[in-house]
Coordinates of C-alpha atoms and ligand atoms in Angstrom, one line a residue:
M2 CA 124.6 150.2 126.3
S3 CA 121.8 147.5 126.4
D4 CA 122.0 145.0 129.2
V5 CA 123.1 142.2 127.5
T6 CA 124.0 140.0 130.5
A7 CA 120.4 139.9 131.4
T8 CA 119.6 136.3 132.9
K9 CA 118.3 134.0 130.1
P10 CA 116.9 130.4 130.4
A11 CA 119.7 127.7 129.9
P12 CA 120.0 126.9 126.2
A13 CA 118.4 123.7 125.0
A14 CA 120.4 120.8 123.6
K15 CA 120.9 121.2 119.8
G16 CA 117.6 120.1 118.1
M17 CA 115.8 120.4 121.4
A18 CA 117.2 116.8 122.1
G19 CA 115.8 115.2 125.4
M20 CA 113.5 118.3 126.3
V21 CA 110.1 117.7 127.6
I22 CA 107.9 120.4 126.1
S23 CA 104.4 119.7 127.6
D24 CA 102.1 117.1 129.3
S25 CA 100.3 114.9 126.9
S26 CA 98.1 111.9 127.4
I27 CA 98.1 110.6 123.6
S28 CA 101.1 108.4 123.3
F29 CA 103.9 107.3 125.4
V30 CA 107.5 106.3 123.9
D31 CA 110.2 104.7 126.1
G32 CA 113.0 105.0 123.8
A33 CA 115.2 102.7 126.0
A34 CA 112.9 100.0 126.3
G35 CA 111.4 100.6 122.8
I36 CA 107.9 100.7 124.1
L37 CA 105.1 102.9 122.4
E38 CA 101.5 103.2 123.8
Y39 CA 98.6 104.8 122.3
R40 CA 96.5 106.2 125.2
G41 CA 98.2 103.4 127.6
H42 CA 97.7 100.8 125.0
D43 CA 100.8 98.8 123.7
I44 CA 101.3 99.2 120.1
R45 CA 102.0 95.6 119.5
Q46 CA 98.9 94.6 121.1
L47 CA 97.0 97.1 119.2
A48 CA 98.5 95.9 115.9
E49 CA 97.7 92.4 116.8
H50 CA 93.9 93.1 117.6
S51 CA 92.7 96.3 116.4
S52 CA 92.2 98.2 113.2
F53 CA 93.2 101.7 111.9
E54 CA 89.6 102.9 112.3
E55 CA 89.5 101.7 115.9
V56 CA 92.8 103.3 116.9
A57 CA 91.6 106.7 115.3
Y58 CA 88.9 106.4 117.8
L59 CA 91.1 105.7 120.4
L60 CA 93.4 108.5 119.5
W61 CA 90.7 111.1 119.2
N62 CA 88.6 109.9 122.1
G63 CA 91.1 108.6 124.8
H64 CA 89.3 105.0 125.0
L65 CA 88.7 102.0 122.7
P66 CA 85.2 102.3 121.2
T67 CA 82.4 100.0 121.8
A68 CA 80.9 98.3 119.0
A69 CA 78.2 101.0 118.5
E70 CA 80.6 103.9 118.9
L71 CA 83.0 102.3 116.2
E72 CA 79.9 101.8 114.0
E73 CA 79.0 105.5 114.3
M74 CA 82.5 106.7 113.7
R75 CA 82.8 104.5 110.6
M76 CA 79.3 105.9 109.3
E77 CA 80.7 109.5 109.9
S78 CA 84.1 109.0 108.6
R79 CA 82.9 107.0 105.4
S80 CA 80.3 109.6 104.7
C81 CA 82.7 112.8 104.5
R82 CA 85.4 111.2 102.3
P83 CA 84.6 112.7 98.8
L84 CA 86.6 115.5 97.9
P85 CA 85.1 118.9 96.8
G86 CA 84.8 119.0 93.1
E87 CA 86.8 122.1 92.9
I88 CA 89.7 120.2 94.5
V89 CA 89.7 117.7 91.9
T90 CA 89.7 120.5 89.3
I91 CA 92.8 121.8 90.9
L92 CA 94.5 118.6 91.2
R93 CA 93.9 118.3 87.5
Q94 CA 95.8 121.7 87.0
L95 CA 98.8 120.8 89.0
P96 CA 102.0 119.8 87.0
N97 CA 102.0 116.0 86.8
D98 CA 105.7 116.0 88.0
A99 CA 104.8 117.8 91.2
S100 CA 106.0 116.2 94.4
P101 CA 103.2 114.4 95.8
T102 CA 104.0 115.4 99.3
A103 CA 103.9 118.9 98.2
V104 CA 100.5 118.4 96.4
M105 CA 99.1 117.0 99.6
R106 CA 100.5 120.0 101.6
S107 CA 98.8 122.4 99.4
S108 CA 95.7 120.5 99.1
I109 CA 95.3 120.5 102.9
S110 CA 95.7 124.2 103.0
I111 CA 92.9 124.5 100.1
L112 CA 90.5 122.2 101.5
A113 CA 90.1 124.8 104.4
H114 CA 88.2 127.1 101.8
Y115 CA 85.7 124.5 101.1
D116 CA 85.3 123.8 104.7
P117 CA 82.1 124.9 106.1
E118 CA 83.7 125.1 109.8
S119 CA 87.3 126.1 108.7
E120 CA 87.4 129.1 111.2
D121 CA 85.4 127.3 114.0
N122 CA 87.8 126.2 116.7
S123 CA 85.3 124.7 118.8
P124 CA 86.0 121.0 120.0
A125 CA 82.9 119.6 118.0
A126 CA 83.8 121.6 114.8
N127 CA 87.6 120.3 115.2
R128 CA 86.5 116.7 115.6
R129 CA 84.3 116.9 112.4
K130 CA 87.2 118.7 110.6
A131 CA 89.6 116.0 111.6
C132 CA 87.0 113.3 110.3
R133 CA 86.6 115.0 106.9
L134 CA 90.5 115.4 106.4
L135 CA 91.2 111.8 107.4
G136 CA 89.0 110.9 104.4
Q137 CA 89.9 113.6 102.1
I138 CA 93.6 113.5 102.3
A139 CA 93.6 109.9 101.3
A140 CA 91.4 110.9 98.2
V141 CA 93.8 113.7 97.3
L142 CA 96.5 111.1 97.3
A143 CA 94.6 108.4 95.1
H144 CA 93.1 111.0 92.8
F145 CA 96.3 112.9 92.1
E146 CA 98.2 109.6 91.4
R147 CA 95.5 108.5 88.9
I148 CA 95.4 112.0 87.4
R149 CA 99.2 112.2 86.9
N150 CA 99.1 109.1 84.9
G151 CA 96.2 110.1 82.8
H152 CA 93.5 108.2 84.4
Y153 CA 90.0 109.2 85.8
P154 CA 89.9 109.5 89.6
I155 CA 87.7 106.7 91.3
E156 CA 85.1 107.6 93.7
Q157 CA 85.3 106.2 97.3
R158 CA 83.2 103.1 98.4
A159 CA 81.4 103.3 101.7
D160 CA 81.3 99.7 102.3
L161 CA 85.3 99.5 102.7
D162 CA 87.4 100.4 105.5
H163 CA 89.9 103.2 105.0
A164 CA 92.8 101.1 103.9
A165 CA 90.7 99.0 101.4
N166 CA 88.9 102.1 100.3
F167 CA 92.4 103.8 99.5
L168 CA 93.3 100.8 97.3
W169 CA 90.3 100.9 95.6
M170 CA 90.4 104.5 94.6
L171 CA 94.1 104.0 93.7
N172 CA 93.7 100.8 91.5
G173 CA 90.0 100.8 90.6
A174 CA 89.9 96.9 91.2
E175 CA 88.7 95.0 94.3
P176 CA 91.4 95.3 96.9
D177 CA 93.2 92.1 97.9
P178 CA 92.1 91.3 101.4
M179 CA 95.6 90.6 102.6
A180 CA 96.8 93.8 101.1
A181 CA 93.9 95.8 102.6
K182 CA 94.9 94.2 106.0
A183 CA 98.6 94.9 105.6
L184 CA 98.1 98.4 104.9
D185 CA 95.4 98.8 107.7
Q186 CA 98.1 97.8 110.0
Y187 CA 100.7 100.2 108.6
L188 CA 98.3 103.0 109.0
L189 CA 97.5 101.8 112.7
L190 CA 101.3 101.5 113.5
L191 CA 102.1 105.2 112.3
A192 CA 99.2 107.1 113.5
D193 CA 100.9 109.0 116.5
H194 CA 104.3 109.2 118.0
E195 CA 104.5 111.7 120.6
F196 CA 106.2 115.0 119.9
N197 CA 107.7 114.2 116.6
A198 CA 108.7 117.1 114.4
S199 CA 105.4 117.6 112.4
T200 CA 103.4 117.1 115.4
F201 CA 105.3 119.5 117.3
A202 CA 104.9 121.7 114.2
A203 CA 101.0 121.2 114.3
R204 CA 100.7 122.0 118.0
V205 CA 102.9 125.1 117.7
T206 CA 100.6 126.5 115.1
A207 CA 97.5 125.5 117.1
S208 CA 98.9 127.2 120.1
T209 CA 98.5 130.6 118.3
D210 CA 94.9 130.1 118.2
S211 CA 95.2 129.4 114.5
D212 CA 92.8 126.9 112.9
L213 CA 93.1 123.1 112.2
H214 CA 93.7 123.1 108.8
S215 CA 96.5 125.6 109.0
A216 CA 98.0 123.3 112.0
I217 CA 97.9 120.3 109.6
T218 CA 99.5 122.3 106.7
S219 CA 102.2 123.2 109.2
A220 CA 102.6 119.4 110.0
M221 CA 102.6 118.2 106.4
G222 CA 105.3 120.7 105.4
T223 CA 107.4 119.4 108.2
L224 CA 106.7 115.9 107.4
K225 CA 108.1 116.5 104.1
G226 CA 111.8 116.4 105.0
P227 CA 114.1 113.4 104.7
L228 CA 115.2 113.4 108.2
H229 CA 111.4 112.8 108.9
G230 CA 108.5 111.7 106.7
A231 CA 110.5 111.3 103.5
A232 CA 112.9 108.8 105.0
V233 CA 110.6 106.2 104.0
Q234 CA 111.0 107.1 100.4
E235 CA 114.5 107.6 100.9
A236 CA 115.0 104.1 102.3
M237 CA 113.0 102.5 99.5
V238 CA 115.5 104.3 97.0
Q239 CA 118.3 102.8 98.7
F240 CA 117.0 99.4 98.7
L241 CA 116.1 99.6 95.0
E242 CA 119.8 101.1 94.6
I243 CA 121.2 98.1 96.3
G244 CA 119.1 95.9 94.1
E245 CA 119.9 92.4 95.3
S246 CA 120.9 90.8 98.5
S247 CA 124.6 90.1 97.3
N248 CA 125.0 93.8 97.1
V249 CA 124.2 94.8 100.6
E250 CA 127.6 94.5 102.1
P251 CA 129.8 96.3 99.5
W252 CA 127.0 98.9 99.2
F253 CA 127.2 99.2 103.1
I254 CA 131.0 99.2 103.3
K255 CA 131.1 102.0 100.4
G256 CA 128.5 104.0 102.2
K257 CA 130.7 104.1 105.3
T258 CA 133.6 105.5 103.4
T259 CA 131.7 108.5 102.1
G260 CA 129.6 109.0 105.4
R261 CA 126.4 108.3 103.9
R262 CA 123.5 107.7 106.2
V263 CA 121.4 104.5 106.0
M264 CA 118.0 105.5 105.7
G265 CA 115.6 103.8 108.0
I266 CA 118.3 103.6 110.7
G267 CA 118.6 105.7 113.9
H268 CA 116.0 107.4 115.7
R269 CA 116.1 110.5 118.0
V270 CA 114.1 108.8 120.9
Y271 CA 114.7 105.1 120.5
K272 CA 117.7 103.7 121.2
V273 CA 116.8 100.1 120.4
R274 CA 114.8 98.7 117.5
D275 CA 111.6 100.5 116.9
P276 CA 108.6 98.6 118.4
R277 CA 106.7 99.2 115.2
A278 CA 109.5 97.3 113.2
E279 CA 108.5 93.8 114.2
P280 CA 104.6 94.1 113.4
L281 CA 105.7 95.6 109.9
V282 CA 108.0 92.5 109.4
H283 CA 105.3 90.4 110.6
N284 CA 103.0 91.8 107.6
L285 CA 105.7 92.3 105.1
E286 CA 106.6 88.5 105.6
M287 CA 103.0 87.4 105.2
L288 CA 102.8 89.6 101.9
V289 CA 106.0 88.3 100.5
N290 CA 105.1 84.6 101.4
A291 CA 101.9 85.1 99.4
T292 CA 103.2 86.7 96.3
G293 CA 106.8 85.1 96.4
E294 CA 108.6 88.3 95.7
R295 CA 110.8 88.5 98.6
Q296 CA 113.9 90.7 96.9
W297 CA 113.3 93.8 98.9
F298 CA 112.3 92.1 102.2
D299 CA 115.6 90.1 101.9
I300 CA 117.6 93.1 101.3
A301 CA 116.1 94.9 104.2
R302 CA 116.7 92.1 106.3
R303 CA 120.3 91.7 105.3
L304 CA 121.2 95.5 105.8
E305 CA 119.8 95.4 109.3
E306 CA 121.8 92.4 110.3
I307 CA 124.9 94.1 108.9
A308 CA 124.2 97.5 110.5
K309 CA 123.5 95.6 113.9
E310 CA 127.0 94.2 113.8
D311 CA 128.9 97.2 112.7
P312 CA 130.8 99.0 115.8
Y313 CA 130.1 102.4 114.4
F314 CA 126.2 101.8 114.3
R315 CA 126.4 99.8 117.5
D316 CA 128.3 102.5 119.6
R317 CA 125.6 105.0 118.5
N318 CA 122.7 102.8 119.1
L319 CA 121.5 102.8 115.7
S320 CA 118.6 100.5 114.9
A321 CA 115.9 100.0 112.3
N322 CA 113.3 102.6 112.8
V323 CA 109.8 102.4 111.5
D324 CA 110.6 103.7 108.0
F325 CA 113.0 100.6 107.5
Y326 CA 110.2 97.9 106.8
S327 CA 107.3 100.6 105.9
A328 CA 109.4 101.2 102.8
P329 CA 109.6 97.4 101.4
L330 CA 105.9 96.9 102.7
L331 CA 104.5 99.9 100.7
Y332 CA 106.4 98.8 97.7
S333 CA 105.0 95.2 98.0
L334 CA 101.7 96.9 97.9
G335 CA 102.3 98.4 94.6
I336 CA 102.2 102.1 96.0
P337 CA 104.6 104.4 94.0
V338 CA 107.7 105.4 96.0
D339 CA 107.3 109.0 95.6
T340 CA 104.1 109.0 97.6
F341 CA 105.2 106.9 100.4
T342 CA 105.6 110.2 102.5
C343 CA 102.0 110.9 101.9
M344 CA 101.1 107.4 103.0
F345 CA 102.6 108.2 106.3
A346 CA 100.4 111.4 106.4
M347 CA 97.4 109.4 105.6
S348 CA 98.1 107.8 108.8
R349 CA 99.6 110.6 111.2
I350 CA 96.7 112.8 110.4
V351 CA 95.0 111.1 113.2
G352 CA 97.7 111.9 115.5
W353 CA 98.3 115.3 114.3
T354 CA 94.5 116.2 114.9
A355 CA 94.5 114.5 118.3
H356 CA 97.3 116.7 119.4
V357 CA 95.6 119.9 118.1
F358 CA 92.5 119.0 120.1
E359 CA 94.9 118.5 123.2
Q360 CA 96.9 121.5 122.6
M361 CA 93.6 123.7 122.1
A362 CA 92.0 122.2 125.2
D363 CA 94.5 123.6 127.3
N364 CA 96.5 126.0 125.5
R365 CA 99.3 128.4 126.3
L366 CA 101.1 130.0 123.3
I367 CA 104.3 128.0 122.3
R368 CA 107.1 130.5 122.1
P369 CA 110.6 129.5 123.1
Q370 CA 113.7 131.6 123.2
S371 CA 117.0 131.3 121.5
N372 CA 120.5 131.5 122.8
Y373 CA 121.7 134.6 121.0
V374 CA 125.2 134.4 120.0
G375 CA 125.7 137.4 117.7
P376 CA 127.4 140.6 118.1
H377 CA 125.7 143.6 120.4
D378 CA 125.7 147.4 120.3
L379 CA 127.3 147.7 116.8
P380 CA 127.8 151.3 115.3
W381 CA 125.4 152.3 112.8
V382 CA 127.2 153.3 109.5
P383 CA 125.5 155.3 106.7
I384 CA 124.9 153.1 103.7
E385 CA 127.4 155.0 101.3
E386 CA 130.0 154.4 104.0
R387 CA 129.4 150.6 104.0
G388 CA 131.9 148.3 102.2
Ligands
LIG410 C1 116.6 110.0 112.7 C2 117.9 110.9 112.8 C3 117.6 112.1 112.0 C4 118.2 111.2 114.4 O1 119.1 112.2 114.3 P1 119.5 112.9 115.8 O2 119.0 112.3 116.9 O3 119.9 114.1 115.4 O4 121.0 112.2 115.7 P2 122.3 112.5 114.9 O5 122.0 113.1 113.6 O6 122.9 113.7 115.9 O7 123.1 111.2 115.0 C5 124.0 110.8 116.1 C6 125.1 110.1 115.3 O8 124.7 109.0 114.5 C7 125.1 109.0 113.2 N1 123.9 108.5 112.5 C8 122.6 108.8 112.6 N2 121.7 108.3 112.0 C9 122.6 107.6 111.2 C10 122.3 106.8 110.0 N3 121.0 106.5 109.7 N4 123.3 106.4 109.3 C11 124.6 106.5 109.8 N5 124.9 107.2 110.7 C12 123.9 107.9 111.4 C13 125.3 110.4 113.0 O9 126.4 110.6 111.9 C14 126.0 110.8 114.3 O10 127.3 110.4 114.5 P3 128.3 111.2 115.2 O11 128.0 111.2 116.5 O12 129.7 110.5 114.7 O13 128.2 112.7 114.8 C15 118.9 110.2 112.3 O14 119.2 109.0 112.8 C16 118.9 109.8 110.7 O15 119.3 110.8 110.0 N6 118.3 108.8 110.2 C17 118.2 108.5 108.9 C18 116.8 109.1 108.5 C19 115.7 108.5 108.8 O16 115.6 107.2 109.0 N7 114.7 109.2 109.5 C20 113.5 108.7 110.2 C21 113.4 108.8 111.5 S1 112.1 108.2 112.1

């Protein structure tokens, strides 16, 4: 008989809720107070004063850049945006109805084959690969979106920052400064979030001494799920289904009778409103005031109000998370709904890669254990006697 009573670590809470996995100095989340900091800087302050490129520098290097450091990073990142021609050829061959999130996941993996340093895990090579991926995945999305609609991909513009360049590659028109600013802020706000599921997946892969592209492919596959990165798409689908403000209440009441989850509400860590919600609301408000198209903003506002007053949501501390207002913001920017998760990845690539750097700098294989609850010592029965 095997020793089945050998001592084992106490089982973790389901979904590893509340477990601390590792030290990290990248981002700090206080779920009770609603605080998020990147490298010690409050997200609200960064949203007010910084840009996405500056925050990318901060997350990768641990401090805010000087003007010279920022300029150097801008020049580097803008020079490595273009996609290898082979990737554009592959994008043309993919089915037009493929999920953009799956296209991005596959593309990250394929990009490794064309990266001159894909198997080099040195810190300097990883930093250069991260910089390339930052630009390349934005190009993958913009190019695939155009290809599936029968248009030619548009080359990047080195004179534009990351957000404005993406809008340029997507639409082929001079980006509206307010739209570019709103997108830049969105990218800044989602750039990192501690040990969320996709970041954890990236760190698990990195902990095996695999390579950066493999870690980011794992992260992208993990982001795809509706409980994580696809929630933003689902949130927009629900707003579209609601259609107008007067429908919010009946939609909400009906959803409660069927047990439907409100997408963009609830969070594993935040027990109060997500600190990223307010800056998103601020940007969205600016956009809708400029365009006069308030419909989706008003629906989201009303739904948040109703959920806040509802005892079921109140008792469970369920508040608006980052996806709730990201959805109408991206929609107002004319971004196709089924690419919202890729927009999330366009931002989170910075955090994912920062976490891979951190994991590899002080690595130990991540290998937890399970609490086995199945049977033991079963007799072996010949196949012809099994039934
Ligand atoms: C984010 C999320 C997965 C966190 O899940 P979690 O920490 O595992 O919490 P649970 O799924 O155990 O939910 C706890 C309780 O709140 C309820 N709940 C959680 N989110 C809910 C939502 N959006 N709508 C309605 N009820 C919700 C659950 O049904 C559960 O109720 P119970 O205690 O009666 O069983 C969850 O809140 C969710 O599914 N939200 C919608 C998807 C989303 O917006 N994801 C993006 C996260 S940034």
